[in-house]
Coordinates of C-alpha atoms in Angstrom, one line a residue:
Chain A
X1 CA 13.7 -11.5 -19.1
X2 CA 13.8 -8.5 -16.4
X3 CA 9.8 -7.0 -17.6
X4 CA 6.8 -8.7 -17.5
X5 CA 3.5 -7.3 -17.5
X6 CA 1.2 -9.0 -14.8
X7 CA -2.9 -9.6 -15.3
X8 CA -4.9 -8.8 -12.4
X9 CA -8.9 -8.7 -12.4
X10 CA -10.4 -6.2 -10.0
X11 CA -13.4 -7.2 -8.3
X12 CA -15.1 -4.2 -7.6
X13 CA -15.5 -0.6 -8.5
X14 CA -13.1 0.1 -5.3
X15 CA -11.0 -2.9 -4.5
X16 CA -7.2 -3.1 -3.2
X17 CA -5.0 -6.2 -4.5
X18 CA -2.0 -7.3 -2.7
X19 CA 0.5 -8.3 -5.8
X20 CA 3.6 -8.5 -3.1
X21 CA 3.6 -12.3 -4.0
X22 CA 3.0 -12.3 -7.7
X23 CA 5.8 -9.6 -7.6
X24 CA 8.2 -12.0 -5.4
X25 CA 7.7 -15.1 -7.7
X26 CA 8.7 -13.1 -10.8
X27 CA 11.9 -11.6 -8.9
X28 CA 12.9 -15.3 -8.4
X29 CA 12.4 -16.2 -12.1
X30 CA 15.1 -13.8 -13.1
X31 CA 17.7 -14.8 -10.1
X32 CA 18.5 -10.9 -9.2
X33 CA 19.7 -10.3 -6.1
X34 CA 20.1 -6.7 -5.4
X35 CA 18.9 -3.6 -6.9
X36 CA 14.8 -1.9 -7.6
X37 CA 11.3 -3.5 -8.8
X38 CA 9.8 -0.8 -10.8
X39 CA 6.0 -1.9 -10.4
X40 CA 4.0 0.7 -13.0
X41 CA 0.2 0.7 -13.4
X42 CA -1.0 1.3 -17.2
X43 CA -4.1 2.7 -16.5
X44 CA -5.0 6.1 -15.6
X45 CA -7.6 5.0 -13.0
X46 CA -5.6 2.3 -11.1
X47 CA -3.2 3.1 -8.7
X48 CA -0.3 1.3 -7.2
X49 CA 0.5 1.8 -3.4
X50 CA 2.9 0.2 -0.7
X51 CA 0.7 -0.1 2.5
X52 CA -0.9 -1.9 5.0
X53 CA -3.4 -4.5 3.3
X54 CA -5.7 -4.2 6.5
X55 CA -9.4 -4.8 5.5
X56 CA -10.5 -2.0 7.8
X57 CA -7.5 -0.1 6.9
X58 CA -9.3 -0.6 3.1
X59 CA -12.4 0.5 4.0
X60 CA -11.4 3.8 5.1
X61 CA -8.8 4.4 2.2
X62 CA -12.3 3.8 0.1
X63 CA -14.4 6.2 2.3
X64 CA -11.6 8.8 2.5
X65 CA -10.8 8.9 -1.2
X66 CA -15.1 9.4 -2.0
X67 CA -14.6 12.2 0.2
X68 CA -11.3 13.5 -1.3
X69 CA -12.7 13.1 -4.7
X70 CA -15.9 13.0 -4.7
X71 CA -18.2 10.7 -7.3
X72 CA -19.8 12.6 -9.8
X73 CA -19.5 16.4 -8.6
X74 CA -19.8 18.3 -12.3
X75 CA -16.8 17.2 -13.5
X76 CA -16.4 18.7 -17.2
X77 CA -14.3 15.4 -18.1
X78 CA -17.4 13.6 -17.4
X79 CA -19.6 16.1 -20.2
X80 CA -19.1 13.6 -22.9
X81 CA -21.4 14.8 -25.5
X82 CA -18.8 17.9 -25.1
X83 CA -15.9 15.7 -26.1
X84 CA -14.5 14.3 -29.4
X85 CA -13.5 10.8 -30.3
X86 CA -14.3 9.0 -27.4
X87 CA -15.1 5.6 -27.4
X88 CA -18.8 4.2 -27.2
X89 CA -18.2 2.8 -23.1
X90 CA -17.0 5.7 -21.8
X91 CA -17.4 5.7 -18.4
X92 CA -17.8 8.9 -16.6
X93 CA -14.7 8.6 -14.2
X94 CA -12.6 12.0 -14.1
X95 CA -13.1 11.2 -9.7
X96 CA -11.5 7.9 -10.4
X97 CA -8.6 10.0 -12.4
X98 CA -8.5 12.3 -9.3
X99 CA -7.8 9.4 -6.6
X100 CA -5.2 8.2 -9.2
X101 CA -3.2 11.1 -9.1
X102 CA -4.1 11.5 -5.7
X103 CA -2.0 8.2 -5.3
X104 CA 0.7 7.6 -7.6
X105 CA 0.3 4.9 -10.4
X106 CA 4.2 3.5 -9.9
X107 CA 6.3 2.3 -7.2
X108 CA 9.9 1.5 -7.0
X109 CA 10.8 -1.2 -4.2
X110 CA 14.3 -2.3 -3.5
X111 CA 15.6 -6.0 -2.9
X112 CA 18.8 -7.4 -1.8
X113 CA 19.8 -11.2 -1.7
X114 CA 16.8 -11.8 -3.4
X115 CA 14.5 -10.8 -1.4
X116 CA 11.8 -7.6 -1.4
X117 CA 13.1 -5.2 1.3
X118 CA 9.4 -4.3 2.6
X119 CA 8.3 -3.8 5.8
X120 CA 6.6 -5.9 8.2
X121 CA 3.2 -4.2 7.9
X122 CA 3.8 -3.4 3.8
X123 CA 2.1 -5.1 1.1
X124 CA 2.5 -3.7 -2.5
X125 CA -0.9 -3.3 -3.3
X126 CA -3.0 -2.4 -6.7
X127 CA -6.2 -0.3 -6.0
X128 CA -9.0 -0.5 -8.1
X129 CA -10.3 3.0 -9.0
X130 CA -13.1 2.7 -11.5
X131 CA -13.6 -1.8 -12.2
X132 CA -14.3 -4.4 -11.8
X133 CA -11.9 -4.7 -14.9
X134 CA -8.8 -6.7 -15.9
X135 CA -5.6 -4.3 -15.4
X136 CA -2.0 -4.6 -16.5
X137 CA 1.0 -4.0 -14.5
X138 CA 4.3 -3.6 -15.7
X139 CA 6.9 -5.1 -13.2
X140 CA 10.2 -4.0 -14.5
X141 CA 13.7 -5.6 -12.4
X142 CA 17.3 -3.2 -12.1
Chain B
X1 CA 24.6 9.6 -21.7
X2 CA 22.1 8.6 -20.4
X3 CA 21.1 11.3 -18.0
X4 CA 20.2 14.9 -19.8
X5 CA 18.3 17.5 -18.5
X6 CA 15.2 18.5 -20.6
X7 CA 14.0 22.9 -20.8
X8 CA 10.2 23.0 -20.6
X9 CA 8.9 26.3 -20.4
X10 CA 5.3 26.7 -19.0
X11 CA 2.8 28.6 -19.9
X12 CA 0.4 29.3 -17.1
X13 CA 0.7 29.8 -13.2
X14 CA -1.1 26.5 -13.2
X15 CA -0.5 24.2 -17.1
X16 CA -0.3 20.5 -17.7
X17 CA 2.3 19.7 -20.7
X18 CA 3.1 16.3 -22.0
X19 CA 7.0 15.6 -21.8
X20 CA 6.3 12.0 -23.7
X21 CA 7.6 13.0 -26.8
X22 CA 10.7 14.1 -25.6
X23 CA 11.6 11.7 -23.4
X24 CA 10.7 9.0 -26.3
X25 CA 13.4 11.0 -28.3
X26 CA 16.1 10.8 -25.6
X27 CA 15.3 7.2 -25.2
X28 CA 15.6 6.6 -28.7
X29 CA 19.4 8.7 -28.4
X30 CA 20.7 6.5 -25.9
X31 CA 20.3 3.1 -27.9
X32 CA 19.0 1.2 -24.5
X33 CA 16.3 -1.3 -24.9
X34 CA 15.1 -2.5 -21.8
X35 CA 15.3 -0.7 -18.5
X36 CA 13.2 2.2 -16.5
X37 CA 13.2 6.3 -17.2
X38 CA 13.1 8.2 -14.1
X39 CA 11.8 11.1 -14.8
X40 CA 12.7 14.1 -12.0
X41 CA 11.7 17.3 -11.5
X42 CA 14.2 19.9 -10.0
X43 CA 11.7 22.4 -8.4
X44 CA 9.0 21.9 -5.8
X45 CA 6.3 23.7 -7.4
X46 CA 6.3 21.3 -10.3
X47 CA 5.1 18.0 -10.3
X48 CA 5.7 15.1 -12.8
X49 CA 2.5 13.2 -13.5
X50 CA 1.5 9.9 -15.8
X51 CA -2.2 10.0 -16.6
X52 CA -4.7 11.4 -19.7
X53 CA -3.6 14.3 -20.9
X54 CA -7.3 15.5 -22.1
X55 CA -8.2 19.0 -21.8
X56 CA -11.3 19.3 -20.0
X57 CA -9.5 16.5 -17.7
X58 CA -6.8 19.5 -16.9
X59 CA -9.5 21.8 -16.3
X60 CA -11.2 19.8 -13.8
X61 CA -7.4 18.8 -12.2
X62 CA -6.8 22.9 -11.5
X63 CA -9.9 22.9 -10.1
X64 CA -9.6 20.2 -7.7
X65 CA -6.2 21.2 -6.7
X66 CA -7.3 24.6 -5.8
X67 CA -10.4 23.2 -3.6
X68 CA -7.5 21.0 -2.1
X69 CA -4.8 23.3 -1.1
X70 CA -6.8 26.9 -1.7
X71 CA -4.5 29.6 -2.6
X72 CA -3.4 32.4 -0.2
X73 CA -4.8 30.5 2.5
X74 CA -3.0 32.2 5.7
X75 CA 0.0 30.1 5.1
X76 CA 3.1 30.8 7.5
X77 CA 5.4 30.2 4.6
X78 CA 3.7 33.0 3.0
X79 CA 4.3 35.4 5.5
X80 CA 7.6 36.6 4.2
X81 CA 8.7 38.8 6.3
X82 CA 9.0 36.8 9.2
X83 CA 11.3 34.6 7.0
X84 CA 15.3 35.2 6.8
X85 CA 17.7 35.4 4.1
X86 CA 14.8 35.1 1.0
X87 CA 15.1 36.1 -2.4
X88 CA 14.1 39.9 -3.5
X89 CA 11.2 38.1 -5.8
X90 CA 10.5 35.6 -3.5
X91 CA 6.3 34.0 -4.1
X92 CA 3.7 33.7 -1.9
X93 CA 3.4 29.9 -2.9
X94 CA 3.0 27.8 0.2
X95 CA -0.4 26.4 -1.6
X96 CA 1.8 25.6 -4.9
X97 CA 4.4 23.5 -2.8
X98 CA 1.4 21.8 -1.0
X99 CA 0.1 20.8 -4.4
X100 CA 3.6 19.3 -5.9
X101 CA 3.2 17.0 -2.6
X102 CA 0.2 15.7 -3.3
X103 CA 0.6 14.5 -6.5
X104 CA 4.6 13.9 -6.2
X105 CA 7.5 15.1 -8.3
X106 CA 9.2 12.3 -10.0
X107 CA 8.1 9.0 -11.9
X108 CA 9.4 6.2 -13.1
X109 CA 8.3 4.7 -16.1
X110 CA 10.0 0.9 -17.0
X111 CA 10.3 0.5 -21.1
X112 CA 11.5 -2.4 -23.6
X113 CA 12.3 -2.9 -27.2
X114 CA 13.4 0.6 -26.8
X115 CA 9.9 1.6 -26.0
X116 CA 7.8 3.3 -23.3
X117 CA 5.6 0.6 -21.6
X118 CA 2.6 3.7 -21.4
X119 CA -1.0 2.3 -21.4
X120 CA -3.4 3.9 -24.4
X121 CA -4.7 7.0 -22.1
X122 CA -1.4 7.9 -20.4
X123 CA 1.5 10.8 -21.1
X124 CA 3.9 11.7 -18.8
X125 CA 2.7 14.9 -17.9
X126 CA 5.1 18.3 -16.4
X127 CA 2.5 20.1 -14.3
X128 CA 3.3 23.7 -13.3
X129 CA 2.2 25.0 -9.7
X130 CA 3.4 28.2 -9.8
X131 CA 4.5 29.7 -13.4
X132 CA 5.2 30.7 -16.0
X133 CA 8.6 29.6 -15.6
X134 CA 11.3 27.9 -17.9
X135 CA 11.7 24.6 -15.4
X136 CA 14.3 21.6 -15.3
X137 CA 13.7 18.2 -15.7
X138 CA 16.3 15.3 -15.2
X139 CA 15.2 12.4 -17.2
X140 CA 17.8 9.2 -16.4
X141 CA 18.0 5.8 -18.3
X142 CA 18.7 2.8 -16.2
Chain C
X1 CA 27.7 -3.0 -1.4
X2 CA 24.7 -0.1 -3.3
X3 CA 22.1 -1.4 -1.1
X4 CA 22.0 0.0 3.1
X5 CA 19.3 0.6 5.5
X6 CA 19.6 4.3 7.3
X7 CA 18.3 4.6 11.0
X8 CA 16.3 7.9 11.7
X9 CA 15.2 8.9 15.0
X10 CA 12.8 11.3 14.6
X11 CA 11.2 13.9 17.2
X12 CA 7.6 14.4 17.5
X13 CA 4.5 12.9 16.7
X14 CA 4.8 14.7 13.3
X15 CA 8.3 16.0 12.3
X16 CA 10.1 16.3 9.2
X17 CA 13.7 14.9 8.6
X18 CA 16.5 15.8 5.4
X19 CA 18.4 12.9 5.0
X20 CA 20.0 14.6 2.1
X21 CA 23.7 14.5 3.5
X22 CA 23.0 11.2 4.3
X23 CA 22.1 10.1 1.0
X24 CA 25.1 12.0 -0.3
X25 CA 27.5 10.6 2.0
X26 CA 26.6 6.5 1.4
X27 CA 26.5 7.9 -2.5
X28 CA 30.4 8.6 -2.2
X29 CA 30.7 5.6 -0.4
X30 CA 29.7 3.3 -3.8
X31 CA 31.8 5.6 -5.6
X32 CA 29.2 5.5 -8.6
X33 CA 28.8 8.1 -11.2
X34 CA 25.6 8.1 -13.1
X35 CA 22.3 6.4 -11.8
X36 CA 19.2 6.5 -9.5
X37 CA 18.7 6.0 -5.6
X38 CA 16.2 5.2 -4.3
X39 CA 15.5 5.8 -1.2
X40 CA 12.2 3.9 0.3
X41 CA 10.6 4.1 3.7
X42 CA 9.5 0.2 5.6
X43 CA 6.8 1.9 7.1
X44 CA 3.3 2.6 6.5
X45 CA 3.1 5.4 8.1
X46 CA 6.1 7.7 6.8
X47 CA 6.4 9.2 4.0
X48 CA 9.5 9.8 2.1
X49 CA 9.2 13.5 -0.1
X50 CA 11.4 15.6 -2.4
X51 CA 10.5 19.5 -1.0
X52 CA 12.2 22.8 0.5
X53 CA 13.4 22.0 3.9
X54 CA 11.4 26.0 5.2
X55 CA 10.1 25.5 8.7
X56 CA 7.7 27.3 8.4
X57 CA 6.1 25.7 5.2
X58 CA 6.6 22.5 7.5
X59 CA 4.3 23.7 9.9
X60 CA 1.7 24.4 7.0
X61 CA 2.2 21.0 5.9
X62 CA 1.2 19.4 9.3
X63 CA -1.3 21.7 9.9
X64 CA -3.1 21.0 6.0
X65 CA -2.3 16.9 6.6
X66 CA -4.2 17.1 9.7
X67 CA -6.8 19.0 7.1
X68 CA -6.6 16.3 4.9
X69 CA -7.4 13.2 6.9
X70 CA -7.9 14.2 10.7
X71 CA -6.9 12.8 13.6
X72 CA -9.7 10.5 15.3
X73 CA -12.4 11.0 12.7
X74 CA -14.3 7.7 13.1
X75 CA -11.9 5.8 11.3
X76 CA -12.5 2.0 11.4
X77 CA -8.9 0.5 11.6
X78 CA -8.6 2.5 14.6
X79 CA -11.7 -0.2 15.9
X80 CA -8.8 -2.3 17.8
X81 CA -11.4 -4.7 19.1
X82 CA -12.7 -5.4 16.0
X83 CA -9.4 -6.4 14.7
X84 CA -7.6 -9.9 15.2
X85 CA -4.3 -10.8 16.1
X86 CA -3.0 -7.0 17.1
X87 CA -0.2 -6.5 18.5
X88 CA -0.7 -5.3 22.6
X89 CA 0.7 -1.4 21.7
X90 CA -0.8 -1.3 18.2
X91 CA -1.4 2.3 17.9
X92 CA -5.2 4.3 16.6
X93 CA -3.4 5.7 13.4
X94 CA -5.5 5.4 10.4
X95 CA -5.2 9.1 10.0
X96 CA -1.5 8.2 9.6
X97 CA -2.0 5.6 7.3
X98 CA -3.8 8.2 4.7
X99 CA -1.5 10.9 5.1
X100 CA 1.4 8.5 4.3
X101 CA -0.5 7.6 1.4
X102 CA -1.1 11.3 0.3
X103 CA 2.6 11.2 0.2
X104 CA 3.7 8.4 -1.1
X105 CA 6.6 6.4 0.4
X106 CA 9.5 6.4 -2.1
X107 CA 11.0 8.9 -3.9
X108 CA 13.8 8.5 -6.6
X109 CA 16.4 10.8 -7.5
X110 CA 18.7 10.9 -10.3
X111 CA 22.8 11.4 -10.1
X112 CA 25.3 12.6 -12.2
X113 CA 29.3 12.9 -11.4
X114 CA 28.5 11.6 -8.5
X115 CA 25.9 13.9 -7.0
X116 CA 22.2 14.3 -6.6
X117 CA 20.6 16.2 -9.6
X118 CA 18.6 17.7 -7.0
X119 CA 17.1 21.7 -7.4
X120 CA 18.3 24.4 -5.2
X121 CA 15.5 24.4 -3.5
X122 CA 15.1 20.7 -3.0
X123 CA 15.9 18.0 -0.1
X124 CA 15.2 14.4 0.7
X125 CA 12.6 14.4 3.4
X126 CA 11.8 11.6 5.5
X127 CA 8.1 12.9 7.0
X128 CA 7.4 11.3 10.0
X129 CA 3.1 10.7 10.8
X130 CA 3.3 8.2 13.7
X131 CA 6.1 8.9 16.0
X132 CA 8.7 9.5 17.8
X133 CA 10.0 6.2 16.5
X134 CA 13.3 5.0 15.0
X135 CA 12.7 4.3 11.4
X136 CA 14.0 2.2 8.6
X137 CA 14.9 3.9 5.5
X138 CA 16.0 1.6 3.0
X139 CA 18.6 3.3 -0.1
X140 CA 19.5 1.0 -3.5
X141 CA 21.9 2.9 -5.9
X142 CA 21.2 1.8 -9.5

């Protein structure tokens, strides 16, 4: 099995996850030893970044991306009553969208004798744009 | 084969267009089951996206971009005649290339039992920065 | 071997480096065919882009990340003695952090025949947000 899909509860409207571990077990299930981890959000409002998971570092990717996309600023995604055939929860989140795209919701991170060829200072890291929620992420091995 | 190239022709200086179905199609050509679909586009004014593809979220996306990377904003790649060896119908498009940055030019999307691992709300999305053109994009099987 | 770590040396505190012939020339190397590389930065703050190599749109693209996220705008992972276990040299570089992010940090680019389906217009840019440094840039063929 080279695809699994990984579970991961957010915490918070805003909230980064480190998955670099999670990631690393399931590379050693499948006894690869060279070649690409596709890591691929399924969500529109999650991201998936390689940084620095830096709590401070954190709080200013959540400060930055308020001011980057802004909460609430007449989006005409968030008109619901203008829309068809949306579901009874639907948030009002087209700023969460935003940061997404803003982002990237995939990553691609190469390993060689088994091992995730990150940087010192890199994490792969799930951010939470619009939770707390449970989120699914594809990890796919080459 | 399982590299092809696919003809998109956009509509719009700036239009979203969902590329899922074709790419589902090639997919299903190539008999593979499990694997990832990079999906690559040959132009820096166009960016490949994965995200909602719902109409008033596209309206509010052009917006944003604009307020982002404002056109004809005194860009020195716009200023074409301080520039050498340029095409006769070279653009002013400095804010279009800014744009694809931002939101990136390829994806990769893993799949398995010969199908896309998309979530409910997400397409895989060509958006044009600077059409109408006819525009390229390389979509390889691994 | 597909997998090899390129050293790049780069110039300034901002400065934009094509690795394209690089890429090429470790491609021939494999002698593969038909795939993906991808090529990955170990650092947090560079960012690894597919764009037109035009210096003058590279100076519009320093000027609009310094737009983006500013230099020395308050940011508190630039509050060294509030952080623990810092390295002496450790650098005030949020700023360089969010721009990498903006970016994104891997890009992956298709082959055919041996060559890079890239556009005519299109090279593999290692952007540099935190330097001069020598920098690690990771590329996996697939």
């Amino acid at each position: 099995m080279l695809t699994t899909i990984l579970k991961v509860q957010s915490t918070s409207n805003f909230s980064c996850h480190s998955i670099t571990e999670e990631i690393e077990g399931f590379l050693e299930t499948t006894q690869q030893l060279e070649g690409v981890v596709c890591v691929f959000s399924q969500h529109s409002t999650v991201a998936m970044i390689i940084n620095e998971m830096e709590e401070r570092l954190i709080l200013d990717l959540g400060k930055w991306l308020e001011e980057m996309a802004p909460t609430a600023q007449g989006y005409k995604h968030d008109d619901l009553e203008l829309r068809k055939n949306i579901p009874e929860d639907e948030p009002r989140n087209a700023h969460s969208h935003l940061r997404a795209l803003l982002l990237g919701n995939q990553v691609s991170v190469p390993f060689k004798d088994g091992k995730l060829l990150l940087g010192k200072y890199q994490d792969i890291i799930m951010v939470e744009l619009d939770g707390p929620r449970e989120r699914n992420i594809v990890c796919s091995i080459q």
